[in-house]
mmCIF file of C-alpha atoms and ligand atoms in Angstrom:
data_model
loop_
_atom_site.group_PDB
_atom_site.id
_atom_site.type_symbol
_atom_site.label_atom_id
_atom_site.label_comp_id
_atom_site.label_asym_id
_atom_site.label_seq_id
_atom_site.Cartn_x
_atom_site.Cartn_y
_atom_site.Cartn_z
ATOM 1 C CA UNK C 154 -82.704 -72.417 3.260
ATOM 2 C CA UNK C 155 -80.054 -70.353 5.108
ATOM 3 C CA UNK C 156 -80.766 -67.802 7.857
ATOM 4 C CA UNK C 157 -80.633 -64.872 5.399
ATOM 5 C CA UNK C 158 -83.210 -66.497 3.109
ATOM 6 C CA UNK C 159 -85.474 -67.314 6.064
ATOM 7 C CA UNK C 160 -85.227 -63.700 7.243
ATOM 8 C CA UNK C 161 -86.118 -62.299 3.822
ATOM 9 C CA UNK C 162 -88.982 -64.828 3.566
ATOM 10 C CA UNK C 163 -90.317 -63.692 6.960
ATOM 11 C CA UNK C 164 -90.066 -60.068 5.845
ATOM 12 C CA UNK C 165 -92.074 -60.723 2.689
ATOM 13 C CA UNK C 166 -94.907 -62.517 4.505
ATOM 14 C CA UNK C 167 -97.730 -60.073 5.163
ATOM 15 C CA UNK C 168 -98.879 -59.794 8.760
ATOM 16 C CA UNK C 169 -102.486 -59.791 7.515
ATOM 17 C CA UNK C 170 -103.976 -60.819 4.196
ATOM 18 C CA UNK C 171 -107.627 -60.662 3.210
ATOM 19 C CA UNK C 172 -108.704 -62.208 -0.078
ATOM 20 C CA UNK C 173 -112.213 -61.482 -1.388
ATOM 21 C CA UNK C 174 -113.750 -61.505 2.080
ATOM 22 C CA UNK C 175 -117.559 -61.219 2.210
ATOM 23 C CA UNK C 176 -119.706 -60.860 5.324
ATOM 24 C CA UNK C 177 -123.500 -60.535 5.523
ATOM 25 C CA UNK C 178 -125.078 -60.207 8.972
ATOM 26 C CA UNK C 179 -128.006 -62.428 9.791
ATOM 27 C CA UNK C 180 -131.233 -60.743 8.718
ATOM 28 C CA UNK C 181 -129.470 -58.191 6.452
ATOM 29 C CA UNK C 182 -130.255 -58.143 2.756
ATOM 30 C CA UNK C 183 -126.913 -56.622 1.791
ATOM 31 C CA UNK C 184 -123.388 -57.657 2.793
ATOM 32 C CA UNK C 185 -121.618 -55.318 5.241
ATOM 33 C CA UNK C 186 -118.313 -56.292 3.584
ATOM 34 C CA UNK C 187 -118.421 -57.000 -0.155
ATOM 35 C CA UNK C 188 -115.323 -58.906 -1.248
ATOM 36 C CA UNK C 189 -112.497 -57.027 0.427
ATOM 37 C CA UNK C 190 -108.885 -57.810 -0.462
ATOM 38 C CA UNK C 191 -105.936 -56.166 1.238
ATOM 39 C CA UNK C 192 -102.600 -56.972 2.780
ATOM 40 C CA UNK C 193 -100.769 -55.396 5.695
ATOM 41 C CA UNK C 194 -96.955 -55.482 5.852
ATOM 42 C CA UNK C 195 -95.304 -56.591 9.086
ATOM 43 C CA UNK C 196 -94.379 -53.644 11.273
ATOM 44 C CA UNK C 197 -96.689 -51.182 9.528
ATOM 45 C CA UNK C 198 -99.646 -49.144 10.741
ATOM 46 C CA UNK C 199 -102.695 -49.389 8.503
ATOM 47 C CA UNK C 200 -105.893 -47.407 8.924
ATOM 48 C CA UNK C 201 -109.338 -48.392 7.717
ATOM 49 C CA UNK C 202 -110.965 -45.040 6.963
ATOM 50 C CA UNK C 203 -114.476 -44.359 5.786
ATOM 51 C CA UNK C 204 -117.892 -42.966 6.679
ATOM 52 C CA UNK C 205 -120.208 -44.527 9.228
ATOM 53 C CA UNK C 206 -121.588 -47.896 8.127
ATOM 54 C CA UNK C 207 -118.991 -48.569 5.379
ATOM 55 C CA UNK C 208 -117.827 -51.809 7.036
ATOM 56 C CA UNK C 209 -114.650 -50.767 8.899
ATOM 57 C CA UNK C 210 -115.522 -52.333 12.250
ATOM 58 C CA UNK C 211 -116.865 -55.462 10.563
ATOM 59 C CA UNK C 212 -113.521 -55.854 8.746
ATOM 60 C CA UNK C 213 -111.644 -55.448 12.046
ATOM 61 C CA UNK C 214 -113.925 -57.984 13.756
ATOM 62 C CA UNK C 215 -113.398 -60.455 10.898
ATOM 63 C CA UNK C 216 -109.621 -60.156 11.334
ATOM 64 C CA UNK C 217 -109.983 -60.626 15.111
ATOM 65 C CA UNK C 218 -112.292 -63.632 14.649
ATOM 66 C CA UNK C 219 -115.278 -62.047 16.431
ATOM 67 C CA UNK C 220 -117.230 -62.533 13.185
ATOM 68 C CA UNK C 221 -116.982 -65.309 10.622
ATOM 69 C CA UNK C 222 -116.812 -64.481 6.899
ATOM 70 C CA UNK C 223 -119.323 -66.050 4.479
ATOM 71 C CA UNK C 224 -116.584 -66.491 1.905
ATOM 72 C CA UNK C 225 -113.011 -65.474 1.200
ATOM 73 C CA UNK C 226 -109.800 -66.119 3.063
ATOM 74 C CA UNK C 227 -108.030 -64.413 5.980
ATOM 75 C CA UNK C 228 -104.369 -65.103 6.741
ATOM 76 C CA UNK C 229 -102.364 -63.937 9.746
ATOM 77 C CA UNK C 230 -98.556 -64.139 9.490
ATOM 78 C CA UNK C 231 -98.935 -66.375 6.441
ATOM 79 C CA UNK C 232 -101.299 -68.890 8.096
ATOM 80 C CA UNK C 233 -104.938 -69.264 7.097
ATOM 81 C CA UNK C 234 -107.169 -68.447 10.094
ATOM 82 C CA UNK C 235 -110.452 -68.295 8.199
ATOM 83 C CA UNK C 236 -111.689 -69.791 4.946
ATOM 84 C CA UNK C 237 -114.386 -72.277 3.926
ATOM 85 C CA UNK C 238 -112.649 -75.148 5.765
ATOM 86 C CA UNK C 239 -110.495 -73.456 8.425
ATOM 87 C CA UNK C 240 -111.539 -71.541 11.517
ATOM 88 C CA UNK C 241 -109.081 -70.374 14.182
ATOM 89 C CA UNK C 242 -110.912 -68.862 17.195
ATOM 90 C CA UNK C 243 -110.017 -65.319 18.345
ATOM 91 C CA UNK C 244 -108.016 -66.425 21.394
ATOM 92 C CA UNK C 245 -105.657 -68.445 19.173
ATOM 93 C CA UNK C 246 -105.024 -65.745 16.572
ATOM 94 C CA UNK C 247 -102.389 -63.790 18.526
ATOM 95 C CA UNK C 248 -104.369 -60.562 18.324
ATOM 96 C CA UNK C 249 -104.127 -57.618 20.726
ATOM 97 C CA UNK C 250 -107.262 -55.440 20.885
ATOM 98 C CA UNK C 251 -107.692 -51.825 21.929
ATOM 99 C CA UNK C 252 -111.383 -51.015 22.192
ATOM 100 C CA UNK C 253 -113.037 -47.624 21.763
ATOM 101 C CA UNK C 254 -113.825 -47.350 25.496
ATOM 102 C CA UNK C 255 -110.472 -49.091 26.389
ATOM 103 C CA UNK C 256 -112.357 -51.826 28.341
ATOM 104 C CA UNK C 257 -109.771 -51.845 31.150
ATOM 105 C CA UNK C 258 -110.472 -54.170 34.077
ATOM 106 C CA UNK C 259 -111.728 -51.714 36.748
ATOM 107 C CA UNK C 260 -110.757 -53.979 39.685
ATOM 108 C CA UNK C 261 -107.168 -54.442 38.478
ATOM 109 C CA UNK C 262 -104.398 -51.862 38.825
ATOM 110 C CA UNK C 263 -102.203 -50.712 35.933
ATOM 111 C CA UNK C 264 -99.646 -53.471 36.536
ATOM 112 C CA UNK C 265 -102.248 -56.248 36.485
ATOM 113 C CA UNK C 266 -104.163 -54.800 33.543
ATOM 114 C CA UNK C 267 -100.936 -54.755 31.514
ATOM 115 C CA UNK C 268 -99.833 -58.183 32.736
ATOM 116 C CA UNK C 269 -103.240 -59.798 32.129
ATOM 117 C CA UNK C 270 -102.315 -61.781 29.016
ATOM 118 C CA UNK C 271 -98.605 -62.356 29.791
ATOM 119 C CA UNK C 272 -97.123 -65.782 30.401
ATOM 120 C CA UNK C 273 -96.182 -66.196 34.062
ATOM 121 C CA UNK C 274 -92.425 -66.851 33.610
ATOM 122 C CA UNK C 275 -91.817 -63.555 31.808
ATOM 123 C CA UNK C 276 -94.636 -61.538 33.325
ATOM 124 C CA UNK C 277 -92.751 -59.235 35.731
ATOM 125 C CA UNK C 278 -90.064 -58.374 33.201
ATOM 126 C CA UNK C 279 -92.536 -57.805 30.386
ATOM 127 C CA UNK C 280 -94.689 -55.529 32.587
ATOM 128 C CA UNK C 281 -91.580 -53.448 33.393
ATOM 129 C CA UNK C 282 -90.740 -53.167 29.664
ATOM 130 C CA UNK C 283 -94.273 -52.182 28.705
ATOM 131 C CA UNK C 284 -94.622 -49.660 31.555
ATOM 132 C CA UNK C 285 -91.499 -47.954 30.225
ATOM 133 C CA UNK C 286 -92.733 -48.177 26.621
ATOM 134 C CA UNK C 287 -96.075 -46.538 27.392
ATOM 135 C CA UNK C 288 -94.451 -44.114 29.872
ATOM 136 C CA UNK C 289 -96.447 -45.212 32.924
ATOM 137 C CA UNK C 290 -93.588 -46.280 35.195
ATOM 138 C CA UNK C 291 -94.468 -45.098 38.722
ATOM 139 C CA UNK C 292 -98.229 -45.383 38.153
ATOM 140 C CA UNK C 293 -98.368 -49.192 38.272
ATOM 141 C CA UNK C 294 -100.439 -49.305 41.497
ATOM 142 C CA UNK C 295 -103.157 -46.925 40.264
ATOM 143 C CA UNK C 296 -106.589 -48.190 39.248
ATOM 144 C CA UNK C 297 -108.226 -47.166 35.919
ATOM 145 C CA UNK C 298 -110.535 -44.605 37.586
ATOM 146 C CA UNK C 299 -107.435 -42.847 38.991
ATOM 147 C CA UNK C 300 -106.019 -42.224 35.490
ATOM 148 C CA UNK C 301 -106.627 -39.544 32.819
ATOM 149 C CA UNK C 302 -108.145 -40.513 29.454
ATOM 150 C CA UNK C 303 -104.739 -40.455 27.760
ATOM 151 C CA UNK C 304 -103.187 -42.613 30.511
ATOM 152 C CA UNK C 305 -106.056 -45.125 30.280
ATOM 153 C CA UNK C 306 -105.466 -45.369 26.573
ATOM 154 C CA UNK C 307 -101.764 -46.059 27.133
ATOM 155 C CA UNK C 308 -102.686 -48.847 29.586
ATOM 156 C CA UNK C 309 -105.034 -50.334 26.981
ATOM 157 C CA UNK C 310 -102.303 -50.204 24.339
ATOM 158 C CA UNK C 311 -99.756 -51.639 26.769
ATOM 159 C CA UNK C 312 -102.112 -54.498 27.665
ATOM 160 C CA UNK C 313 -102.624 -55.265 23.977
ATOM 161 C CA UNK C 314 -98.873 -55.206 23.197
ATOM 162 C CA UNK C 315 -97.659 -57.115 26.267
ATOM 163 C CA UNK C 316 -98.221 -60.686 24.978
ATOM 164 C CA UNK C 317 -96.236 -59.970 21.733
ATOM 165 C CA UNK C 318 -99.274 -60.168 19.430
ATOM 166 C CA UNK C 319 -99.027 -60.859 15.684
ATOM 167 C CA UNK C 320 -101.094 -57.724 15.202
ATOM 168 C CA UNK C 321 -102.782 -55.054 17.316
ATOM 169 C CA UNK C 322 -106.270 -53.948 16.297
ATOM 170 C CA UNK C 323 -107.525 -50.552 17.462
ATOM 171 C CA UNK C 324 -111.196 -49.617 17.077
ATOM 172 C CA UNK C 325 -111.730 -45.806 17.001
ATOM 173 C CA UNK C 326 -108.999 -45.391 19.649
ATOM 174 C CA UNK C 327 -109.175 -41.585 19.801
ATOM 175 C CA UNK C 328 -112.910 -41.006 19.785
ATOM 176 C CA UNK C 329 -113.188 -40.493 23.566
ATOM 177 C CA UNK C 330 -110.510 -37.812 23.685
ATOM 178 C CA UNK C 331 -110.894 -34.061 23.302
ATOM 179 C CA UNK C 332 -109.219 -32.344 20.339
ATOM 180 C CA UNK C 333 -105.911 -31.396 22.040
ATOM 181 C CA UNK C 334 -105.387 -34.768 23.688
ATOM 182 C CA UNK C 335 -106.437 -36.511 20.479
ATOM 183 C CA UNK C 336 -103.631 -34.817 18.527
ATOM 184 C CA UNK C 337 -101.099 -35.674 21.246
ATOM 185 C CA UNK C 338 -102.266 -39.303 21.538
ATOM 186 C CA UNK C 339 -102.003 -39.844 17.769
ATOM 187 C CA UNK C 340 -98.288 -39.066 18.019
ATOM 188 C CA UNK C 341 -97.823 -41.126 21.186
ATOM 189 C CA UNK C 342 -99.700 -44.165 19.886
ATOM 190 C CA UNK C 343 -97.697 -44.101 16.640
ATOM 191 C CA UNK C 344 -94.449 -43.804 18.581
ATOM 192 C CA UNK C 345 -95.351 -46.670 20.950
ATOM 193 C CA UNK C 346 -96.470 -49.021 18.148
ATOM 194 C CA UNK C 347 -93.342 -48.232 16.115
ATOM 195 C CA UNK C 348 -91.026 -48.666 19.130
ATOM 196 C CA UNK C 349 -92.648 -52.038 19.866
ATOM 197 C CA UNK C 350 -92.084 -53.092 16.215
ATOM 198 C CA UNK C 351 -95.761 -54.088 16.154
ATOM 199 C CA UNK C 352 -98.151 -54.323 13.221
ATOM 200 C CA UNK C 353 -101.347 -52.359 13.787
ATOM 201 C CA UNK C 354 -104.703 -51.937 12.091
ATOM 202 C CA UNK C 355 -106.753 -48.995 13.215
ATOM 203 C CA UNK C 356 -110.347 -48.083 12.446
ATOM 204 C CA UNK C 357 -111.383 -44.443 12.220
ATOM 205 C CA UNK C 358 -113.788 -42.162 10.423
ATOM 206 C CA UNK C 359 -111.492 -39.188 11.115
ATOM 207 C CA UNK C 360 -109.228 -38.329 8.194
ATOM 208 C CA UNK C 361 -106.777 -36.464 10.483
ATOM 209 C CA UNK C 362 -106.231 -39.650 12.522
ATOM 210 C CA UNK C 363 -105.616 -41.586 9.320
ATOM 211 C CA UNK C 364 -103.315 -39.050 7.671
ATOM 212 C CA UNK C 365 -101.142 -38.522 10.723
ATOM 213 C CA UNK C 366 -100.713 -42.055 12.058
ATOM 214 C CA UNK C 367 -100.713 -44.431 9.077
ATOM 215 C CA UNK C 368 -98.152 -45.977 6.759
ATOM 216 C CA UNK C 369 -101.067 -47.034 4.544
ATOM 217 C CA UNK C 370 -104.681 -45.888 4.440
ATOM 218 C CA UNK C 371 -107.469 -48.155 3.214
ATOM 219 C CA UNK C 372 -110.350 -45.879 2.207
ATOM 220 C CA UNK C 373 -113.616 -47.820 2.402
ATOM 221 C CA UNK C 374 -117.037 -47.062 0.987
ATOM 222 C CA UNK C 375 -120.179 -49.103 1.165
ATOM 223 C CA UNK C 376 -118.456 -52.402 2.070
ATOM 224 C CA UNK C 377 -115.720 -52.061 -0.535
ATOM 225 C CA UNK C 378 -112.155 -50.777 -0.749
ATOM 226 C CA UNK C 379 -112.140 -47.509 -2.680
ATOM 227 C CA UNK C 380 -108.376 -46.817 -2.570
ATOM 228 C CA UNK C 381 -105.277 -48.065 -0.751
ATOM 229 C CA UNK C 382 -102.157 -45.930 -0.478
ATOM 230 C CA UNK C 383 -99.809 -43.942 1.709
ATOM 231 C CA UNK C 384 -101.324 -40.829 3.316
ATOM 232 C CA UNK C 385 -99.456 -38.706 0.758
ATOM 233 C CA UNK C 386 -100.765 -40.805 -2.164
ATOM 234 C CA UNK C 387 -104.332 -40.756 -0.979
ATOM 235 C CA UNK C 388 -104.258 -37.009 -0.304
ATOM 236 C CA UNK C 389 -102.349 -35.896 -3.402
ATOM 237 C CA UNK C 390 -103.656 -38.466 -5.870
ATOM 238 C CA UNK C 391 -107.206 -39.435 -4.937
ATOM 239 C CA UNK C 392 -108.529 -41.927 -7.476
ATOM 240 C CA UNK C 393 -112.192 -41.032 -7.108
ATOM 241 C CA UNK C 394 -114.316 -38.026 -6.267
ATOM 242 C CA UNK C 395 -115.376 -39.837 -3.108
ATOM 243 C CA UNK C 396 -111.774 -40.167 -1.842
ATOM 244 C CA UNK C 397 -110.936 -36.573 -2.844
ATOM 245 C CA UNK C 398 -113.860 -35.271 -0.831
ATOM 246 C CA UNK C 399 -113.679 -37.661 2.119
ATOM 247 C CA UNK C 400 -109.929 -37.279 2.748
ATOM 248 C CA UNK C 401 -109.461 -33.536 3.181
ATOM 249 C CA UNK C 402 -111.293 -30.777 1.323
ATOM 250 C CA UNK C 403 -111.387 -30.672 -2.437
ATOM 251 C CA UNK C 404 -112.861 -28.728 -5.330
ATOM 252 C CA UNK C 405 -114.088 -31.141 -7.985
ATOM 253 C CA UNK C 406 -114.542 -29.789 -11.495
ATOM 254 C CA UNK C 407 -114.983 -31.529 -14.846
ATOM 255 C CA UNK C 408 -112.316 -31.167 -17.518
ATOM 256 C CA UNK C 409 -110.739 -32.593 -20.645
ATOM 257 C CA UNK C 410 -107.106 -33.690 -20.907
ATOM 258 C CA UNK C 411 -105.272 -31.004 -22.874
ATOM 259 C CA UNK C 412 -103.023 -31.525 -25.925
ATOM 260 C CA UNK C 413 -99.804 -31.781 -23.850
ATOM 261 C CA UNK C 414 -101.580 -34.015 -21.217
ATOM 262 C CA UNK C 415 -99.970 -31.900 -18.429
ATOM 263 C CA UNK C 416 -102.750 -29.374 -18.360
ATOM 264 C CA UNK C 417 -106.477 -29.855 -18.281
ATOM 265 C CA UNK C 418 -109.040 -27.769 -20.146
ATOM 266 C CA UNK C 419 -111.749 -26.590 -17.759
ATOM 267 C CA UNK C 420 -114.269 -23.782 -17.431
ATOM 268 C CA UNK C 421 -111.537 -21.985 -15.418
ATOM 269 C CA UNK C 422 -109.172 -22.206 -18.412
ATOM 270 C CA UNK C 423 -106.143 -24.495 -18.690
ATOM 271 C CA UNK C 424 -105.319 -25.914 -15.249
ATOM 272 C CA UNK C 425 -101.743 -27.218 -14.825
ATOM 273 C CA UNK C 426 -101.315 -30.575 -13.141
ATOM 274 C CA UNK C 427 -98.186 -32.401 -11.870
ATOM 275 C CA UNK C 428 -100.052 -35.674 -11.408
ATOM 276 C CA UNK C 429 -98.659 -38.211 -13.899
ATOM 277 C CA UNK C 430 -101.276 -40.212 -15.752
ATOM 278 C CA UNK C 431 -101.510 -42.106 -19.024
ATOM 279 C CA UNK C 432 -104.766 -40.651 -20.302
ATOM 280 C CA UNK C 433 -104.874 -39.364 -23.893
ATOM 281 C CA UNK C 434 -105.641 -35.775 -24.957
ATOM 282 C CA UNK C 435 -109.378 -35.219 -25.270
ATOM 283 C CA UNK C 436 -110.299 -37.678 -22.496
ATOM 284 C CA UNK C 437 -113.042 -36.312 -20.181
ATOM 285 C CA UNK C 438 -112.040 -36.453 -16.504
ATOM 286 C CA UNK C 439 -112.658 -34.785 -13.187
ATOM 287 C CA UNK C 440 -110.050 -32.658 -11.487
ATOM 288 C CA UNK C 441 -109.536 -32.603 -7.739
ATOM 289 C CA UNK C 442 -108.149 -29.209 -6.796
ATOM 290 C CA UNK C 443 -107.077 -29.005 -3.156
ATOM 291 C CA UNK C 444 -107.871 -25.641 -1.520
ATOM 292 C CA UNK C 445 -104.179 -24.971 -0.853
ATOM 293 C CA UNK C 446 -103.406 -24.975 -4.582
ATOM 294 C CA UNK C 447 -105.425 -21.779 -5.108
ATOM 295 C CA UNK C 448 -103.093 -18.787 -4.981
ATOM 296 C CA UNK C 449 -104.086 -15.123 -5.135
ATOM 297 C CA UNK C 450 -102.475 -13.027 -7.865
ATOM 298 C CA UNK C 451 -102.501 -9.279 -8.385
ATOM 299 C CA UNK C 452 -104.244 -9.424 -11.748
ATOM 300 C CA UNK C 453 -105.006 -11.626 -14.759
ATOM 301 C CA UNK C 454 -105.755 -15.327 -14.260
ATOM 302 C CA UNK C 455 -109.242 -16.153 -12.993
ATOM 303 C CA UNK C 456 -111.524 -13.614 -11.322
ATOM 304 C CA UNK C 457 -113.867 -14.342 -8.424
ATOM 305 C CA UNK C 458 -115.740 -12.783 -5.521
ATOM 306 C CA UNK C 459 -115.368 -13.737 -1.842
ATOM 307 C CA UNK C 460 -118.639 -15.348 -0.870
ATOM 308 C CA UNK C 461 -117.749 -16.291 2.717
ATOM 309 C CA UNK C 462 -114.684 -16.763 4.864
ATOM 310 C CA UNK C 463 -113.574 -18.268 8.148
ATOM 311 C CA UNK C 464 -110.303 -17.772 9.993
ATOM 312 C CA UNK C 465 -108.813 -20.968 11.446
ATOM 313 C CA UNK C 466 -105.497 -19.650 12.765
ATOM 314 C CA UNK C 467 -103.440 -21.638 10.244
ATOM 315 C CA UNK C 468 -105.330 -20.277 7.231
ATOM 316 C CA UNK C 469 -108.258 -18.186 6.079
ATOM 317 C CA UNK C 470 -110.729 -20.563 4.447
ATOM 318 C CA UNK C 471 -112.440 -18.630 1.691
ATOM 319 C CA UNK C 472 -115.296 -19.607 -0.591
ATOM 320 C CA UNK C 473 -114.756 -17.876 -3.922
ATOM 321 C CA UNK C 474 -117.627 -17.493 -6.341
ATOM 322 C CA UNK C 475 -116.569 -17.617 -9.982
ATOM 323 C CA UNK C 476 -119.259 -16.672 -12.473
ATOM 324 C CA UNK C 477 -117.371 -14.820 -15.185
ATOM 325 C CA UNK C 478 -117.629 -17.080 -18.227
ATOM 326 C CA UNK C 479 -118.711 -19.983 -16.037
ATOM 327 C CA UNK C 480 -122.257 -21.242 -16.155
ATOM 328 C CA UNK C 481 -123.495 -22.294 -13.639
ATOM 329 C CA UNK C 482 -121.272 -20.341 -11.220
ATOM 330 C CA UNK C 483 -118.549 -22.291 -9.415
ATOM 331 C CA UNK C 484 -117.892 -22.005 -5.689
ATOM 332 C CA UNK C 485 -114.270 -22.852 -4.947
ATOM 333 C CA UNK C 486 -112.764 -23.364 -1.500
ATOM 334 C CA UNK C 487 -109.320 -21.834 -0.981
ATOM 335 C CA UNK C 488 -107.058 -22.018 2.066
ATOM 336 C CA UNK C 489 -105.253 -18.700 1.987
ATOM 337 C CA UNK C 490 -102.327 -17.565 4.113
ATOM 338 C CA UNK C 491 -103.689 -16.281 7.455
ATOM 339 C CA UNK C 492 -102.161 -12.853 6.777
ATOM 340 C CA UNK C 493 -104.256 -12.361 3.593
ATOM 341 C CA UNK C 494 -106.624 -9.456 4.264
ATOM 342 C CA UNK C 495 -109.800 -10.472 2.426
ATOM 343 C CA UNK C 496 -113.385 -9.585 3.134
ATOM 344 C CA UNK C 497 -116.765 -10.813 2.017
ATOM 345 C CA UNK C 498 -117.661 -9.274 -1.361
ATOM 346 C CA UNK C 499 -114.011 -8.569 -2.320
ATOM 347 C CA UNK C 500 -113.153 -9.135 -5.961
ATOM 348 C CA UNK C 501 -109.938 -11.132 -6.357
ATOM 349 C CA UNK C 502 -107.794 -12.860 -8.945
ATOM 350 C CA UNK C 503 -106.267 -16.263 -8.462
ATOM 351 C CA UNK C 504 -104.418 -19.032 -10.227
ATOM 352 C CA UNK C 505 -104.213 -22.748 -9.596
ATOM 353 C CA UNK C 506 -100.813 -24.212 -8.728
ATOM 354 C CA UNK C 507 -100.169 -27.739 -10.088
ATOM 355 C CA UNK C 508 -98.944 -29.595 -6.976
ATOM 356 C CA UNK C 509 -102.267 -30.465 -5.386
ATOM 357 C CA UNK C 510 -104.262 -30.974 -8.562
ATOM 358 C CA UNK C 511 -105.148 -34.592 -9.342
ATOM 359 C CA UNK C 512 -106.745 -36.164 -12.394
ATOM 360 C CA UNK C 513 -109.649 -38.475 -11.577
ATOM 361 C CA UNK C 514 -110.468 -40.978 -14.304
ATOM 362 C CA UNK C 515 -114.147 -41.547 -13.549
ATOM 363 C CA UNK C 516 -116.555 -39.413 -15.459
HETATM 364 P P1 ATP M 812 -119.172 -46.861 12.229
HETATM 365 O O1 ATP M 812 -118.083 -45.892 11.828
HETATM 366 O O2 ATP M 812 -120.509 -46.187 12.369
HETATM 367 O O3 ATP M 812 -118.809 -47.724 13.374
HETATM 368 P P2 ATP M 812 -118.461 -48.933 10.315
HETATM 369 O O4 ATP M 812 -117.834 -48.427 9.066
HETATM 370 O O5 ATP M 812 -117.535 -49.478 11.339
HETATM 371 O O6 ATP M 812 -119.405 -47.822 10.935
HETATM 372 P P3 ATP M 812 -119.849 -51.436 10.501
HETATM 373 O O7 ATP M 812 -120.082 -51.291 11.978
HETATM 374 O O8 ATP M 812 -118.853 -52.425 10.051
HETATM 375 O O9 ATP M 812 -119.512 -50.016 9.852
HETATM 376 O O10 ATP M 812 -121.261 -51.736 9.814
HETATM 377 C C1 ATP M 812 -121.392 -52.029 8.437
HETATM 378 C C2 ATP M 812 -122.839 -52.352 8.160
HETATM 379 O O11 ATP M 812 -123.220 -53.545 8.828
HETATM 380 C C3 ATP M 812 -123.817 -51.282 8.619
HETATM 381 O O12 ATP M 812 -124.852 -51.195 7.671
HETATM 382 C C4 ATP M 812 -124.332 -51.811 9.939
HETATM 383 O O13 ATP M 812 -125.643 -51.370 10.185
HETATM 384 C C5 ATP M 812 -124.313 -53.311 9.715
HETATM 385 N N1 ATP M 812 -124.044 -54.055 10.962
HETATM 386 C C6 ATP M 812 -122.995 -53.907 11.800
HETATM 387 N N2 ATP M 812 -123.056 -54.780 12.823
HETATM 388 C C7 ATP M 812 -124.191 -55.498 12.635
HETATM 389 C C8 ATP M 812 -124.806 -56.590 13.345
HETATM 390 N N3 ATP M 812 -124.268 -57.092 14.440
HETATM 391 N N4 ATP M 812 -125.970 -57.075 12.840
HETATM 392 C C9 ATP M 812 -126.509 -56.578 11.719
HETATM 393 N N5 ATP M 812 -125.983 -55.580 10.981
HETATM 394 C C10 ATP M 812 -124.818 -55.049 11.439
#
């Protein structure tokens, strides 16, 4: 095999692979993780997203080796680290961890926290590199209690990246930060992980974290994978009502695929849809209509009444009650342009634009 072939082989090996992994905690009647399979490309950022108790942290702990699976296989960089006959302990898996509370060593300064896992012959140089990467040069003598929340998080990330791990695992890394800092740290953490060329798996229950930081999102529900895709895929083409409603806001209505398959017959009339699918005319489906696809018109189209509204700065979020020809009445959420002057009780007309309408097969 020549160098080029080796390189392409390395590129095709997933950093992490889980095959049908099951984990039941002692004393539990139901598995916390029910046969999960997924793979994470080298150099990508993957988020495990789902509601509390769906098994995200358990999956992360199985990858790290803090828990042992009952069955299934886990591979890191192409090597089996856990199956029925193989067990590689956490300290030999080449994992970097960033914990929710950062877990910095309080008695060590920034330099020594970052250098903790580095080999002695390259330690000083690696610390310098990482300090620059996480933008903490000049603060190396400070102790954790002398740092802001954002700076502590950068130390934790730097400490995890310093020993060149196969993969960095981050458990709810933004949950201790207030809203402004959270938004800023999402960008910084993404930038640092990308600049380091690292592979990262992040656990969150916050869809904004997942949408803004990830190359791929793994949406989990009740110990299973519900959908895997890019943030755009998962948002624009949710495959289930659960995903449509968990990732962003959505209006879910039943429908039937129309004769040309590009529009769907619903109680609101024919709804156009740009989502390609291979379902035949007449097939019952659900439609996910994102609030931003509802557009006010001067007349015609569908009529509704403003039931409630809230101004967010970026939009006016309006609940529109539609009861003309619709039984029972539908309440639709629309994100209107912030300049739209609407009031509670206003009668309005709207149409549905096709870009953020997705066909969901389940019925
Ligand atoms: P959260 O967002 O609340 O942290 P999660 O999606 O990370 O939730 P897990 O912490 O993986 O979910 O928990 C999955 C299930 O396993 C839950 O029902 C939880 O109660 C259970 N569980 C987690 N840890 C243990 C444990 N050590 N012993 C027994 N059951 C556990």
